Amino acid sequence: MGMAYLFKFASPSLGLQADPVAALPLLHRVATVATVATPQHAFIFGRLLLSKLPPDEIRAPLPSNALAHFVPAGSTVVLEGWKYMERAAHLGHELSQFLVGEAYRTAQPPFLVQDPLLSIHYYSLASQQGKMEADMGLSIWFLHGSPGEDGLEKDPVLAFMFAKKAAKKGLPMAELTMGFCAEEGIGCPKSLQTTIEWYKKAKEHGNSVAAERLNALSQSSPNAL
């Protein structure tokens, strides 16, 4: 019922009028009792709180104060949104695992600092479920590391391994990274032929940086990275 009140794709089956306000308590109720069999319920409500649902999927916009009722005293809409996202991630929701890993890596509010261990934890869970963007997130961590006494040391071999895993699935950023690795000898031997092969694949998938690198390498005096 909550989905039908709010989402375009769910409305035809029941023939209900759009009613976002009626949808919220129903979606909140199922989000609080989400299980490993229904982790998407917590994910959907978390995305609602974070205003991350695509506008073209919503039947009618939410009133500006509609979500305030679901935010406990002392908390915020953003904080509660990420709590539901983490709940969905704990319950095994692949996209939630990736998004929470991304939030901890990029220090998205309310996470004010990077947390390598938590980010890698959630990326790894998503990676195990085949999420290629999570593989790329892991590659970024091991490629760059993180500063500080308790930071993460760079690991070129792992960076290469996770980039390759994502590149084999056709992720353009991973294909670009594989080109970088082959060009610079990061986690693998330097190879101009391999570099060009990966850049061509990334370019074919729409990556503009790969196109720039191919152009640079085609010059009579190739421009190094």
CSV table of C-alpha atoms in Angstrom, one decimal:
chain,number,residue,atom,x,y,z
A,1,MET,CA,0.0,0.0,0.0
A,2,GLY,CA,2.8,2.4,0.9
A,3,MET,CA,4.6,1.7,-2.4
A,4,ALA,CA,1.4,2.2,-4.4
A,5,TYR,CA,0.6,5.5,-2.7
A,6,LEU,CA,4.1,6.8,-3.5
A,7,PHE,CA,5.7,5.1,-6.5
A,8,LYS,CA,4.6,5.2,-10.1
A,9,PHE,CA,5.6,1.7,-10.9
A,10,ALA,CA,3.5,0.3,-8.0
A,11,SER,CA,0.3,2.3,-8.5
A,12,PRO,CA,-1.4,0.7,-11.5
A,13,SER,CA,-1.9,-2.6,-9.7
A,14,LEU,CA,-4.1,-1.2,-7.0
A,15,GLY,CA,-5.6,1.9,-8.7
A,16,LEU,CA,-5.0,4.2,-5.7
A,17,GLN,CA,-4.7,7.9,-5.8
A,18,ALA,CA,-1.2,9.4,-5.1
A,19,ASP,CA,-0.9,10.1,-1.3
A,20,PRO,CA,2.7,10.5,-0.1
A,21,VAL,CA,1.6,11.4,3.4
A,22,ALA,CA,-0.4,8.2,3.8
A,23,ALA,CA,2.5,6.2,2.3
A,24,LEU,CA,5.1,7.4,4.9
A,25,PRO,CA,3.8,5.6,8.1
A,26,LEU,CA,3.3,2.4,6.1
A,27,LEU,CA,6.8,2.5,4.7
A,28,HIS,CA,8.3,3.5,8.1
A,29,ARG,CA,6.5,0.5,9.7
A,30,VAL,CA,8.0,-2.1,7.3
A,31,ALA,CA,11.4,-0.4,7.4
A,32,THR,CA,11.6,-0.8,11.2
A,33,VAL,CA,10.8,-4.6,11.0
A,34,ALA,CA,12.9,-5.3,7.8
A,35,THR,CA,14.6,-8.7,7.8
A,36,VAL,CA,17.3,-10.4,5.7
A,37,ALA,CA,14.4,-11.5,3.5
A,38,THR,CA,13.2,-7.9,3.0
A,39,PRO,CA,16.2,-5.5,3.4
A,40,GLN,CA,14.9,-3.3,0.7
A,41,HIS,CA,12.3,-1.9,3.0
A,42,ALA,CA,14.9,-0.2,5.2
A,43,PHE,CA,16.7,0.9,2.1
A,44,ILE,CA,13.7,2.6,0.6
A,45,PHE,CA,12.8,4.5,3.7
A,46,GLY,CA,16.4,5.5,4.2
A,47,ARG,CA,16.5,6.9,0.6
A,48,LEU,CA,13.3,8.8,1.3
A,49,LEU,CA,14.8,10.4,4.4
A,50,LEU,CA,17.9,11.3,2.4
A,51,SER,CA,15.9,12.7,-0.5
A,52,LYS,CA,17.7,10.3,-2.8
A,53,LEU,CA,14.8,8.7,-4.7
A,54,PRO,CA,14.6,9.7,-8.4
A,55,PRO,CA,11.9,12.3,-8.8
A,56,ASP,CA,10.5,10.6,-11.9
A,57,GLU,CA,9.6,7.6,-9.8
A,58,ILE,CA,7.6,9.5,-7.3
A,59,ARG,CA,3.9,10.1,-7.9
A,60,ALA,CA,3.7,13.4,-6.0
A,61,PRO,CA,6.3,15.4,-4.0
A,62,LEU,CA,6.4,15.0,-0.2
A,63,PRO,CA,5.3,18.1,1.8
A,64,SER,CA,8.4,19.9,3.2
A,65,ASN,CA,7.7,18.8,6.8
A,66,ALA,CA,6.3,15.3,6.2
A,67,LEU,CA,9.4,13.4,7.4
A,68,ALA,CA,9.9,15.4,10.6
A,69,HIS,CA,7.5,13.0,12.4
A,70,PHE,CA,9.9,10.1,11.9
A,71,VAL,CA,13.0,11.9,13.3
A,72,PRO,CA,13.5,11.4,17.1
A,73,ALA,CA,14.4,14.3,19.3
A,74,GLY,CA,18.1,15.1,19.1
A,75,SER,CA,18.5,13.5,15.7
A,76,THR,CA,18.3,14.8,12.1
A,77,VAL,CA,16.7,13.6,8.9
A,78,VAL,CA,20.1,12.9,7.4
A,79,LEU,CA,21.3,10.9,10.4
A,80,GLU,CA,18.1,8.8,10.5
A,81,GLY,CA,18.3,8.2,6.8
A,82,TRP,CA,21.8,6.7,7.1
A,83,LYS,CA,20.7,4.6,10.1
A,84,TYR,CA,18.1,2.9,7.8
A,85,MET,CA,20.7,2.6,5.0
A,86,GLU,CA,23.1,0.9,7.4
A,87,ARG,CA,20.3,-1.3,8.7
A,88,ALA,CA,19.6,-2.4,5.1
A,89,ALA,CA,23.4,-3.0,4.6
A,90,HIS,CA,23.6,-5.2,7.7
A,91,LEU,CA,20.6,-7.2,6.4
A,92,GLY,CA,22.5,-7.9,3.1
A,93,HIS,CA,21.1,-5.3,0.7
A,94,GLU,CA,23.9,-5.0,-1.9
A,95,LEU,CA,23.3,-1.4,-3.0
A,96,SER,CA,23.0,-0.2,0.6
A,97,GLN,CA,26.3,-1.9,1.3
A,98,PHE,CA,28.0,0.0,-1.5
A,99,LEU,CA,26.4,3.3,-0.7
A,100,VAL,CA,27.4,3.1,3.0
A,101,GLY,CA,30.9,2.1,2.0
A,102,GLU,CA,31.0,5.1,-0.3
A,103,ALA,CA,29.8,7.4,2.4
A,104,TYR,CA,32.4,6.3,4.8
A,105,ARG,CA,35.1,6.7,2.1
A,106,THR,CA,34.1,10.2,1.0
A,107,ALA,CA,33.1,11.5,4.5
A,108,GLN,CA,29.5,12.3,3.4
A,109,PRO,CA,27.4,14.0,6.1
A,110,PRO,CA,26.8,12.9,8.8
A,111,PHE,CA,30.1,11.0,8.6
A,112,LEU,CA,32.5,13.9,9.0
A,113,VAL,CA,35.7,12.0,8.6
A,114,GLN,CA,36.8,9.0,6.5
A,115,ASP,CA,36.6,5.6,8.1
A,116,PRO,CA,38.8,3.2,6.1
A,117,LEU,CA,37.9,0.1,8.1
A,118,LEU,CA,34.1,0.6,7.9
A,119,SER,CA,34.2,1.7,4.3
A,120,ILE,CA,36.3,-1.4,3.3
A,121,HIS,CA,33.9,-3.6,5.4
A,122,TYR,CA,30.8,-2.5,3.5
A,123,TYR,CA,32.6,-2.4,0.1
A,124,SER,CA,33.7,-6.0,0.8
A,125,LEU,CA,30.2,-7.1,1.6
A,126,ALA,CA,28.9,-5.6,-1.7
A,127,SER,CA,31.8,-7.0,-3.6
A,128,GLN,CA,31.0,-10.5,-2.5
A,129,GLN,CA,27.6,-10.0,-4.0
A,130,GLY,CA,29.0,-8.9,-7.3
A,131,LYS,CA,28.8,-5.2,-7.1
A,132,MET,CA,31.5,-4.0,-9.4
A,133,GLU,CA,31.4,-0.4,-8.1
A,134,ALA,CA,32.3,-1.8,-4.7
A,135,ASP,CA,35.3,-3.5,-6.3
A,136,MET,CA,36.3,-0.1,-7.7
A,137,GLY,CA,35.9,1.5,-4.3
A,138,LEU,CA,38.2,-1.1,-2.8
A,139,SER,CA,40.8,-0.5,-5.6
A,140,ILE,CA,40.7,3.3,-4.8
A,141,TRP,CA,41.4,2.6,-1.1
A,142,PHE,CA,44.4,0.4,-1.8
A,143,LEU,CA,45.7,2.6,-4.6
A,144,HIS,CA,45.8,5.8,-2.5
A,145,GLY,CA,45.7,4.5,1.1
A,146,SER,CA,44.8,7.0,3.8
A,147,PRO,CA,46.9,9.3,5.9
A,148,GLY,CA,47.3,9.3,9.7
A,149,GLU,CA,48.7,7.1,12.4
A,150,ASP,CA,45.8,4.6,12.1
A,151,GLY,CA,45.5,5.1,8.3
A,152,LEU,CA,45.5,2.5,5.6
A,153,GLU,CA,48.8,1.7,3.8
A,154,LYS,CA,48.8,1.5,0.0
A,155,ASP,CA,48.8,-1.9,-1.6
A,156,PRO,CA,49.3,-1.8,-5.3
A,157,VAL,CA,48.7,-5.5,-5.8
A,158,LEU,CA,45.3,-5.4,-4.1
A,159,ALA,CA,44.5,-2.1,-6.0
A,160,PHE,CA,45.2,-3.8,-9.3
A,161,MET,CA,43.4,-7.0,-8.3
A,162,PHE,CA,40.1,-5.2,-7.4
A,163,ALA,CA,40.3,-2.9,-10.4
A,164,LYS,CA,40.7,-5.9,-12.7
A,165,LYS,CA,37.8,-7.6,-11.1
A,166,ALA,CA,35.6,-4.6,-11.9
A,167,ALA,CA,37.1,-4.0,-15.3
A,168,LYS,CA,36.3,-7.5,-16.4
A,169,LYS,CA,32.6,-6.7,-15.7
A,170,GLY,CA,32.9,-3.6,-18.0
A,171,LEU,CA,33.1,-0.7,-15.5
A,172,PRO,CA,34.6,2.2,-17.4
A,173,MET,CA,36.4,3.7,-14.4
A,174,ALA,CA,38.0,0.3,-13.7
A,175,GLU,CA,39.1,-0.1,-17.3
A,176,LEU,CA,40.7,3.4,-17.1
A,177,THR,CA,42.4,2.4,-13.8
A,178,MET,CA,43.8,-0.8,-15.4
A,179,GLY,CA,45.3,1.4,-18.1
A,180,PHE,CA,46.9,3.6,-15.5
A,181,CYS,CA,48.2,0.5,-13.7
A,182,ALA,CA,49.8,-0.9,-16.9
A,183,GLU,CA,51.2,2.5,-17.9
A,184,GLU,CA,52.8,3.1,-14.5
A,185,GLY,CA,53.5,-0.5,-13.4
A,186,ILE,CA,51.1,-0.4,-10.4
A,187,GLY,CA,50.6,-3.9,-9.2
A,188,CYS,CA,51.7,-5.3,-12.6
A,189,PRO,CA,54.5,-5.0,-15.1
A,190,LYS,CA,54.5,-1.8,-17.3
A,191,SER,CA,53.2,-2.6,-20.8
A,192,LEU,CA,52.3,0.0,-23.4
A,193,GLN,CA,50.3,-2.6,-25.4
A,194,THR,CA,48.2,-3.5,-22.3
A,195,THR,CA,47.8,0.2,-21.5
A,196,ILE,CA,46.4,1.0,-24.9
A,197,GLU,CA,44.1,-2.0,-24.8
A,198,TRP,CA,42.5,-1.0,-21.5
A,199,TYR,CA,42.2,2.7,-22.5
A,200,LYS,CA,40.5,1.7,-25.7
A,201,LYS,CA,37.9,-0.4,-23.8
A,202,ALA,CA,37.3,2.5,-21.4
A,203,LYS,CA,36.9,4.9,-24.3
A,204,GLU,CA,34.4,2.6,-26.0
A,205,HIS,CA,32.4,2.7,-22.8
A,206,GLY,CA,32.4,6.5,-22.7
A,207,ASN,CA,35.3,7.4,-20.5
A,208,SER,CA,36.7,10.8,-21.7
A,209,VAL,CA,39.9,10.5,-19.7
A,210,ALA,CA,40.8,7.3,-21.5
A,211,ALA,CA,40.3,9.1,-24.8
A,212,GLU,CA,42.7,11.8,-23.6
A,213,ARG,CA,45.4,9.3,-22.6
A,214,LEU,CA,45.1,7.5,-25.9
A,215,ASN,CA,45.6,10.8,-27.7
A,216,ALA,CA,48.6,11.7,-25.5
A,217,LEU,CA,50.2,8.3,-26.1
A,218,SER,CA,49.7,8.6,-29.9
A,219,GLN,CA,51.9,11.7,-30.1
A,220,SER,CA,55.4,11.5,-31.6
A,221,SER,CA,56.7,12.3,-28.1
A,222,PRO,CA,54.1,10.6,-25.8
A,223,ASN,CA,53.0,12.6,-22.8
A,224,ALA,CA,53.6,10.6,-19.6
A,225,LEU,CA,51.2,10.7,-16.7
